[in-house]
């Protein structure tokens, strides 16, 4: 369990008022109401971005009310992507939004679940930290929640604003301790905290009206808990009329200008900060928190957005072949990284999703996935859909179509090459076939004796050395890089010579180690697999070098075939 870096104290006063004396840090709490999936993470990140462009130093924190210690053991269908931080945290995908929009420090201290909070409190109880006392949700669990907020602020000593997003929907039983904790937190720092509430204002077709009642009720529930929002952000199909805003303002005791509409964006999530800025959201937040800064500047952002909304150089199609394609968020960072690179190349992008378990053989692959200019096989686990991914890789290799394999996608590249170029019949990853005659991908030695499933993969940032002259080196433009990992299996070095003789270049190696982190196929326009997850480090204003080069190669292939 992580150390929150705080000096534990029985003295609540001391715990809560550590920051008195320094320039008070400000705290923005973001809750959500009515329904889930409103985009609280995105909204929080967009606000974080706007505050940063005003010169403020921010830190972001996500609380998740479920009992898993982290989302690492959850199926992507349940929870979407697991976002990995440099320090090896397996965290909520909203941290991906935080990374893409802001420069907030992101680590294990940036995400906490109820499971983690209770685990810490119970361990302390067993240690005897509360001897003689009854351990209770209030104050022990709420104190732990508050200490996490402070620990997040303290990650860097010049943090000015902490944005805390409370997962779940107001009214859920499981989020109550978090809401109680933030109520107390504000009570202790009345001038330094504000509450933002994101709700849903539906349009009822049959009535021909937008409805404010769910928002009113959601705010009522907050009030019962002792939280009065300072600003209400309304998710809606279209911008809200002044009349509707006035109604929400009156029922919810929020000034009308602090009722913000967050309409469904037409094309890109990167429109959100622009919409919020247009309604003076960041001005108002700074005013409420008594923060005096220059206004926000969105020049670079708007330029990027212009490329996204009106690309100059036609359109390319990328096929993503994976096993969780029906889930909106399972490959969130991969999709975003592709959009970033396309915007930088000023080209339109259509992503075509292919479920790999529908592809049974190479003929099916040719028929089902054809028509894209490049293909990407993302991370994954387990057997389902594996053979279909191999067919996709074979299709790309033999047709000279750009291919980008990420983690599992690199295993696919290697196994396909072993079977069809090296002629190693039945070659496989031991993740898929434990008894394969040719285990070209096998379990990392450090993983052999692992029994606990949570937090035990090879996780987080590792340095990687690149070979000059390779596609990878060309992309990064330097020899030493650092990328984030999340896997148990790796390339089996016993086969290294055989692969090299047939044209694989292992262009990236673990710095001062033997693990093969990048493989490229020589003579192919762009077929590259990486053992790490570059998608976690791509930003709209700073696309990841490998995605940038993959998109470039894809544009080239598209032009050639037109
Ligand atoms: N399942 C593979 C492994 O554990 C790949 C993991 C991934 O794609 N993140 O090595």
XYZ file of C-alpha atoms and ligand atoms in Angstrom:
572
model
C 0.000 0.000 0.000
C 1.294 3.407 -0.851
C 2.625 5.764 1.745
C 0.654 8.982 1.617
C 3.672 10.878 2.867
C 1.779 12.366 5.778
C 2.822 12.261 9.364
C 0.021 10.312 10.969
C -1.456 12.012 13.924
C -4.248 11.286 16.308
C -4.672 15.004 16.434
C -7.256 15.802 13.801
C -6.567 19.508 14.043
C -2.969 19.000 13.114
C -3.852 16.649 10.268
C -6.351 19.018 8.739
C -4.499 22.276 9.127
C -1.042 21.323 7.967
C -1.216 23.806 5.116
C -2.015 26.867 7.189
C 0.994 29.087 7.098
C 1.975 28.469 3.483
C 0.064 30.259 0.756
C -3.155 28.365 1.035
C -3.666 25.794 -1.625
C -7.093 25.910 -3.282
C -9.327 22.903 -3.788
C -11.978 22.269 -6.416
C -14.278 19.307 -5.836
C -16.167 17.886 -8.784
C -19.192 15.662 -8.187
C -21.619 14.123 -10.649
C -25.360 13.687 -10.534
C -28.357 12.066 -12.234
C -26.524 9.453 -14.320
C -23.023 8.065 -14.691
C -20.797 8.489 -17.767
C -21.408 12.228 -18.022
C -17.739 12.901 -18.609
C -16.701 14.157 -15.173
C -13.108 13.188 -15.848
C -13.069 15.063 -19.100
C -14.697 18.125 -17.538
C -12.236 18.087 -14.634
C -9.315 17.751 -17.036
C -10.620 20.569 -19.249
C -10.941 22.863 -16.224
C -7.453 21.813 -15.130
C -6.163 22.783 -18.556
C -7.838 26.210 -18.434
C -6.356 26.913 -15.002
C -2.915 25.887 -16.226
C -3.092 28.251 -19.167
C -3.697 31.002 -16.598
C -0.334 30.095 -15.110
C -1.562 28.084 -12.133
C 0.211 24.974 -10.882
C -2.370 22.255 -10.484
C -2.616 18.695 -9.219
C -5.453 16.306 -9.963
C -6.925 13.499 -7.885
C -9.609 10.930 -8.614
C -11.552 9.077 -5.925
C -13.320 5.884 -6.942
C -15.976 4.569 -4.563
C -15.689 0.853 -5.488
C -13.984 -1.677 -3.219
C -11.277 -3.005 -5.543
C -7.909 -1.714 -4.395
C -7.303 -0.549 -7.974
C -8.859 -1.233 -11.391
C -5.924 -3.489 -12.388
C -7.807 -6.730 -11.842
C -11.017 -5.595 -13.518
C -12.151 -6.691 -16.945
C -12.000 -3.864 -19.517
C -15.692 -4.481 -20.198
C -16.363 -3.476 -16.583
C -14.166 -0.527 -16.270
C -12.593 0.448 -19.574
C -8.888 0.957 -19.892
C -6.464 0.742 -16.985
C -4.214 3.797 -17.128
C -0.645 3.179 -15.931
C 1.488 5.839 -14.250
C 5.296 6.089 -14.235
C 5.459 4.742 -10.686
C 3.525 1.647 -11.714
C 0.078 2.667 -10.489
C -2.790 0.886 -12.229
C -5.337 3.657 -12.194
C -8.656 4.898 -13.468
C -8.849 5.918 -17.111
C -9.745 9.475 -16.106
C -6.078 9.922 -15.255
C -5.500 9.522 -18.982
C -7.664 12.604 -19.539
C -5.692 14.431 -16.840
C -2.439 13.534 -18.618
C -3.695 14.589 -22.046
C -5.076 17.947 -20.912
C -2.728 18.996 -18.122
C 0.734 18.692 -16.597
C -0.551 17.547 -13.207
C 1.832 15.146 -11.484
C 0.327 11.681 -11.921
C 1.254 8.823 -9.653
C -0.294 6.323 -7.291
C -1.139 9.346 -5.142
C -3.477 10.625 -7.883
C -6.115 7.905 -7.592
C -7.637 6.263 -4.542
C -10.471 3.775 -4.240
C -12.659 2.932 -1.238
C -10.818 -0.396 -1.193
C -7.484 1.383 -0.738
C -8.830 3.741 1.903
C -10.396 0.948 3.962
C -7.310 -1.222 3.518
C -5.136 1.540 5.000
C -7.515 2.185 7.910
C -7.869 -1.518 8.741
C -4.096 -2.091 8.578
C -3.623 0.806 10.989
C -6.251 -0.657 13.301
C -4.396 -4.016 13.330
C -1.148 -2.219 14.057
C -2.754 -0.659 17.102
C -2.791 2.922 15.828
C -6.274 3.483 17.248
C -5.889 1.453 20.454
C -8.856 1.894 22.738
C -11.024 3.550 20.114
C -13.932 2.340 18.039
C -12.836 2.662 14.403
C -15.566 4.356 12.377
C -16.357 5.810 8.972
C -16.434 9.220 10.617
C -13.763 10.223 11.579
C -11.305 7.455 10.634
C -12.279 6.768 7.037
C -13.043 10.420 6.325
C -9.682 11.433 7.866
C -7.907 9.002 5.560
C -9.767 10.480 2.571
C -8.784 13.993 3.642
C -5.180 12.936 4.118
C -5.136 11.643 0.529
C -6.253 15.063 -0.717
C -3.437 16.715 1.187
C -0.934 14.093 0.029
C -1.920 14.850 -3.557
C -1.368 18.575 -2.966
C 1.990 17.859 -1.343
C 3.387 15.839 -4.248
C 5.025 19.060 -5.359
C 5.633 21.952 -3.039
C 4.325 24.701 -5.321
C 0.853 23.270 -6.003
C -1.698 26.073 -6.133
C -4.915 24.279 -7.022
C -5.975 20.674 -6.448
C -8.883 19.350 -8.507
C -10.575 16.402 -6.829
C -13.021 14.347 -8.851
C -15.410 12.123 -6.897
C -16.303 9.070 -8.960
C -19.811 7.649 -9.066
C -23.117 9.481 -8.894
C -24.424 11.535 -5.992
C -27.024 9.397 -4.212
C -24.962 6.197 -4.428
C -24.452 4.585 -1.030
C -20.785 3.904 -1.646
C -19.743 7.484 -2.375
C -21.134 8.861 0.907
C -17.844 8.765 2.896
C -16.148 10.776 0.140
C -18.901 13.396 0.112
C -18.804 13.631 3.893
C -15.019 14.024 3.778
C -15.151 16.877 1.271
C -17.913 18.549 3.264
C -15.632 18.519 6.312
C -12.686 19.619 4.205
C -14.529 22.727 3.083
C -15.803 23.408 6.569
C -12.178 23.478 7.672
C -11.107 25.729 4.768
C -14.176 27.757 3.801
C -12.314 30.258 1.649
C -10.175 27.775 -0.225
C -12.678 25.262 -1.547
C -15.426 25.218 -4.140
C -17.859 22.550 -5.270
C -18.701 21.970 -8.923
C -21.576 19.652 -9.754
C -21.966 18.063 -13.163
C -25.519 16.991 -13.990
C -27.632 15.920 -16.890
C -30.352 18.091 -18.389
C -32.227 15.828 -20.796
C -34.324 16.895 -23.748
C -37.626 15.036 -23.777
C -38.657 14.608 -27.352
C -42.291 13.817 -26.592
C -42.664 16.929 -24.447
C -40.453 19.023 -26.729
C -38.681 20.407 -23.657
C -35.499 20.163 -21.675
C -36.066 19.026 -18.108
C -34.369 20.483 -15.034
C -36.000 18.291 -12.393
C -33.288 15.597 -12.263
C -30.751 18.376 -11.650
C -32.885 19.894 -8.902
C -33.175 16.516 -7.196
C -29.509 15.770 -7.495
C -28.652 19.113 -5.887
C -31.183 18.387 -3.156
C -29.358 15.173 -2.307
C -26.093 17.122 -2.116
C -27.677 19.678 0.187
C -28.888 16.935 2.527
C -25.261 15.925 2.890
C -24.299 19.525 3.578
C -22.779 20.353 0.214
C -24.020 23.368 -1.701
C -22.560 23.586 -5.195
C -20.968 26.840 -6.337
C -21.319 26.018 -9.995
C -23.525 23.629 -11.941
C -22.330 22.215 -15.223
C -25.158 20.806 -17.271
C -24.552 18.070 -19.788
C -27.117 18.532 -22.533
C -27.725 17.911 -26.226
C -27.702 21.588 -27.129
C -26.889 24.848 -25.424
C -29.430 25.816 -22.746
C -31.681 28.861 -23.013
C -31.378 31.680 -20.471
C -34.790 30.705 -19.184
C -33.638 27.182 -18.321
C -30.437 28.493 -16.767
C -32.485 30.917 -14.652
C -34.677 28.071 -13.476
C -31.718 25.918 -12.451
C -30.142 28.950 -10.804
C -33.255 29.654 -8.751
C -33.927 26.070 -7.660
C -30.308 25.300 -6.872
C -29.185 28.606 -5.306
C -26.410 29.118 -7.849
C -25.961 32.451 -9.683
C -27.217 32.216 -13.243
C -23.813 32.840 -14.768
C -22.522 29.857 -12.803
C -24.960 27.545 -14.588
C -22.814 26.349 -17.457
C -23.979 24.239 -20.342
C -21.804 21.455 -21.548
C -23.440 20.417 -24.795
C -22.525 17.228 -26.622
C -19.484 18.142 -28.689
C -19.942 17.532 -32.379
C -16.570 16.107 -33.335
C -13.905 16.110 -30.688
C -13.565 16.069 -26.906
C -10.923 18.755 -27.333
C -13.749 21.231 -27.962
C -14.754 21.008 -24.275
C -12.254 23.500 -22.788
C -13.100 26.006 -25.513
C -16.811 25.718 -24.712
C -16.155 26.123 -20.991
C -13.871 29.089 -21.551
C -16.455 30.785 -23.765
C -18.840 30.721 -20.796
C -16.179 32.241 -18.495
C -15.932 29.095 -16.385
C -12.253 29.622 -15.568
C -12.768 33.338 -14.815
C -15.516 32.493 -12.375
C -13.550 29.729 -10.666
C -10.602 32.069 -10.169
C -12.888 34.752 -8.805
C -14.541 32.345 -6.376
C -11.170 31.140 -5.119
C -9.645 34.604 -5.052
C -6.938 33.624 -7.522
C -5.472 36.535 -9.431
C -3.992 35.435 -12.741
C -3.739 36.593 -16.332
C -6.550 35.331 -18.616
C -6.361 31.929 -20.305
C -4.664 31.704 -23.691
C -5.922 29.034 -26.028
C -3.938 29.892 -29.156
C -2.079 26.579 -29.505
C -5.106 24.607 -28.438
C -7.324 26.306 -31.016
C -4.785 25.627 -33.736
C -4.753 21.932 -32.852
C -8.541 21.934 -32.767
C -8.713 23.573 -36.170
C -6.675 20.645 -37.567
C -9.020 18.178 -35.873
C -12.178 19.880 -37.101
C -11.007 20.851 -40.586
C -8.068 18.666 -41.654
C -6.386 19.811 -44.861
C -4.891 16.605 -46.176
C -7.798 14.260 -46.783
C -8.560 11.295 -44.607
C -6.946 8.029 -43.624
C -8.485 4.904 -42.153
C -6.848 2.950 -39.367
C -8.109 -0.503 -38.450
C -7.810 -1.412 -34.782
C -7.998 -5.165 -34.347
C -8.631 -6.211 -30.761
C -10.921 -8.059 -28.421
C -12.699 -5.367 -26.443
C -13.815 -3.328 -29.433
C -17.463 -3.049 -28.357
C -16.510 -1.256 -25.206
C -16.357 2.485 -25.723
C -13.440 3.048 -23.344
C -11.356 -0.131 -23.398
C -8.714 1.389 -25.691
C -9.295 5.043 -24.826
C -5.658 6.156 -24.794
C -4.865 4.290 -28.022
C -7.679 6.030 -29.878
C -6.757 9.412 -28.460
C -3.083 8.937 -29.382
C -4.132 8.167 -32.967
C -6.235 11.350 -33.064
C -3.334 13.410 -31.695
C -0.984 12.152 -34.386
C -3.570 12.672 -37.135
C -4.190 16.253 -35.985
C -0.450 16.928 -36.040
C -0.290 15.583 -39.607
C -3.371 17.693 -40.457
C -5.146 14.642 -41.794
C -8.642 13.366 -41.023
C -8.868 10.023 -39.267
C -11.470 7.314 -39.319
C -10.919 4.492 -36.852
C -12.430 1.164 -37.890
C -12.890 -1.323 -35.055
C -12.546 -5.031 -35.761
C -13.365 -7.780 -33.266
C -10.531 -10.233 -33.731
C -12.469 -13.278 -32.541
C -14.541 -13.074 -35.724
C -11.448 -13.586 -37.887
C -10.756 -17.307 -38.268
C -8.194 -17.455 -41.051
C -6.201 -15.302 -43.421
C -8.927 -15.406 -46.096
C -11.426 -14.092 -43.537
C -8.934 -11.433 -42.484
C -8.502 -10.248 -46.063
C -12.219 -10.042 -46.492
C -13.168 -8.538 -43.158
C -10.507 -6.006 -42.372
C -9.442 -4.851 -45.825
C -9.716 -1.244 -46.887
C -7.752 0.483 -44.139
C -4.469 2.270 -44.730
C -2.821 0.939 -41.567
C -3.615 -1.401 -38.678
C -2.999 -1.374 -34.974
C -3.210 -4.315 -32.582
C -3.459 -2.983 -29.017
C -2.822 -4.569 -25.606
C -4.820 -7.548 -24.448
C -4.918 -10.649 -22.314
C -5.874 -14.270 -22.908
C -6.731 -16.525 -25.768
C -9.980 -15.194 -27.188
C -9.383 -13.467 -30.510
C -5.647 -14.259 -30.545
C -5.590 -16.196 -33.837
C -7.568 -13.405 -35.520
C -4.913 -10.903 -34.474
C -2.221 -13.160 -35.950
C -4.123 -13.172 -39.258
C -4.279 -9.369 -39.203
C -0.511 -9.201 -38.680
C 0.103 -11.674 -41.494
C -2.130 -9.613 -43.776
C -0.136 -6.454 -42.992
C 3.259 -8.133 -43.293
C 2.591 -9.801 -46.617
C 0.777 -6.785 -48.130
C 3.347 -4.266 -46.908
C 0.661 -2.357 -44.980
C 1.741 -0.326 -41.901
C 1.251 -2.243 -38.648
C 1.667 -1.041 -35.086
C 1.599 -3.664 -32.324
C 1.327 -2.563 -28.710
C 2.321 -5.030 -25.954
C 0.041 -7.979 -26.842
C 0.239 -6.565 -30.383
C 4.025 -7.030 -30.326
C 3.559 -10.621 -29.152
C 1.276 -11.059 -32.165
C 3.919 -9.667 -34.526
C 6.549 -12.038 -33.095
C 4.422 -15.192 -33.114
C 3.141 -14.570 -36.649
C 6.713 -14.047 -37.860
C 7.887 -17.200 -36.059
C 5.202 -19.339 -37.632
C 5.179 -17.964 -41.158
C 8.736 -16.701 -41.760
C 10.881 -18.822 -39.441
C 8.662 -21.833 -40.147
C 8.329 -22.705 -36.462
C 5.085 -24.641 -36.577
C 2.845 -24.056 -33.589
C 5.062 -21.262 -32.230
C 3.171 -19.346 -29.586
C 3.158 -17.260 -26.466
C 2.992 -19.360 -23.308
C 0.149 -17.090 -22.226
C -1.906 -18.748 -24.979
C -0.383 -22.234 -25.097
C 1.636 -23.289 -22.095
C 2.928 -26.405 -23.869
C 3.924 -24.880 -27.201
C 7.047 -26.408 -28.786
C 8.303 -22.938 -29.633
C 7.634 -20.505 -26.793
C 8.833 -17.378 -28.634
C 6.982 -15.267 -26.058
C 7.292 -16.532 -22.510
C 6.738 -15.417 -18.965
C 9.192 -12.933 -17.491
C 11.403 -14.716 -14.965
C 10.377 -12.247 -12.236
C 6.747 -13.284 -12.822
C 7.221 -17.048 -12.418
C 6.450 -17.227 -8.710
C 3.844 -14.505 -8.512
C 0.635 -15.686 -6.858
C -1.306 -12.482 -6.121
C -2.944 -11.022 -9.226
C -3.259 -7.381 -8.135
C -0.403 -4.984 -8.907
C 2.081 -7.738 -9.697
C 2.772 -7.345 -13.420
C 5.869 -5.600 -14.721
C 4.453 -2.140 -14.163
C 5.438 1.456 -14.755
C 8.314 3.267 -16.417
C 11.496 1.529 -17.554
C 14.368 3.004 -19.563
C 14.940 1.679 -23.060
C 17.993 1.987 -25.304
C 17.395 2.506 -29.021
C 19.535 1.372 -31.937
C 20.570 4.206 -34.214
C 19.193 4.045 -37.724
C 16.071 2.117 -36.655
C 12.479 3.272 -37.228
C 12.182 3.726 -33.475
C 15.281 5.910 -33.290
C 14.033 7.927 -36.243
C 10.776 8.554 -34.366
C 12.206 9.535 -30.986
C 15.353 11.249 -32.285
C 17.344 10.094 -29.257
C 18.943 6.976 -27.859
C 17.509 6.697 -24.369
C 13.763 6.764 -23.791
C 11.422 5.864 -20.953
C 8.071 4.162 -21.440
C 5.425 2.544 -19.252
C 4.783 -1.170 -19.033
C 2.010 -3.507 -17.929
C 2.630 -7.139 -18.796
C 3.816 -10.551 -17.623
C 5.187 -11.987 -20.880
C 8.149 -10.985 -23.040
C 10.183 -12.012 -26.082
C 12.162 -15.203 -25.404
C 15.804 -14.345 -26.090
C 16.670 -17.942 -26.977
C 15.113 -17.223 -30.365
C 16.841 -13.893 -30.878
C 19.453 -14.978 -33.431
C 16.914 -16.885 -35.495
C 14.655 -13.831 -35.681
C 17.504 -11.482 -36.525
C 18.714 -13.741 -39.319
C 15.286 -13.580 -40.939
C 14.987 -9.815 -40.786
C 13.708 -8.714 -37.384
C 15.512 -5.781 -35.821
C 15.251 -5.569 -32.058
C 15.643 -1.831 -32.041
C 14.906 -1.169 -28.368
C 16.367 -3.017 -25.378
C 15.832 -2.539 -21.676
C 18.595 -0.146 -20.673
C 21.456 -2.231 -19.262
C 19.329 -5.343 -19.570
C 18.441 -7.991 -22.061
C 14.700 -7.601 -22.541
C 13.634 -6.835 -26.113
C 11.294 -3.880 -25.893
C 10.858 -2.997 -29.582
C 10.852 -5.164 -32.700
C 10.743 -3.984 -36.311
C 10.545 -5.886 -39.576
C 13.351 -4.799 -41.871
C 12.355 -4.031 -45.426
C 8.685 -3.517 -44.507
C 7.476 0.103 -44.852
C 6.477 0.286 -41.157
C 5.826 -2.813 -39.113
C 6.769 -2.283 -35.510
C 5.840 -3.758 -32.148
C 6.523 -2.347 -28.702
C 6.445 -4.160 -25.373
C 5.368 -0.962 -23.603
C 2.339 1.325 -23.856
C 3.255 4.514 -25.706
C -0.405 5.568 -25.831
C -0.246 6.626 -22.167
C 2.201 9.384 -23.006
C 0.545 11.111 -25.946
C -0.991 14.563 -25.671
C -3.005 16.543 -28.225
C -0.363 19.265 -28.162
C 2.483 16.755 -28.047
C 1.673 13.566 -29.970
C 3.703 10.474 -29.187
C 6.622 10.015 -31.640
C 5.715 6.409 -32.535
C 2.083 7.262 -33.219
C 3.246 10.262 -35.241
C 5.499 8.054 -37.401
C 2.872 5.333 -37.724
C 0.359 7.905 -38.993
C 2.996 9.306 -41.358
C 3.688 5.858 -42.779
C -0.050 5.289 -43.078
C -0.556 8.580 -44.948
C 2.230 7.542 -47.298
C 0.596 4.149 -47.869
C -2.786 5.817 -48.414
C -1.397 8.199 -51.035
C 0.381 5.345 -52.770
C -2.776 3.288 -53.088
C -4.944 6.163 -54.334
N -1.156 -10.301 -21.862
C 0.160 -9.858 -22.187
C 1.115 -9.941 -21.022
O 0.718 -10.005 -19.894
C 0.129 -8.453 -22.761
C -0.350 -7.443 -21.782
C -0.734 -6.140 -22.442
O -1.013 -6.094 -23.620
N -0.751 -5.099 -21.669
O 2.304 -9.914 -21.223
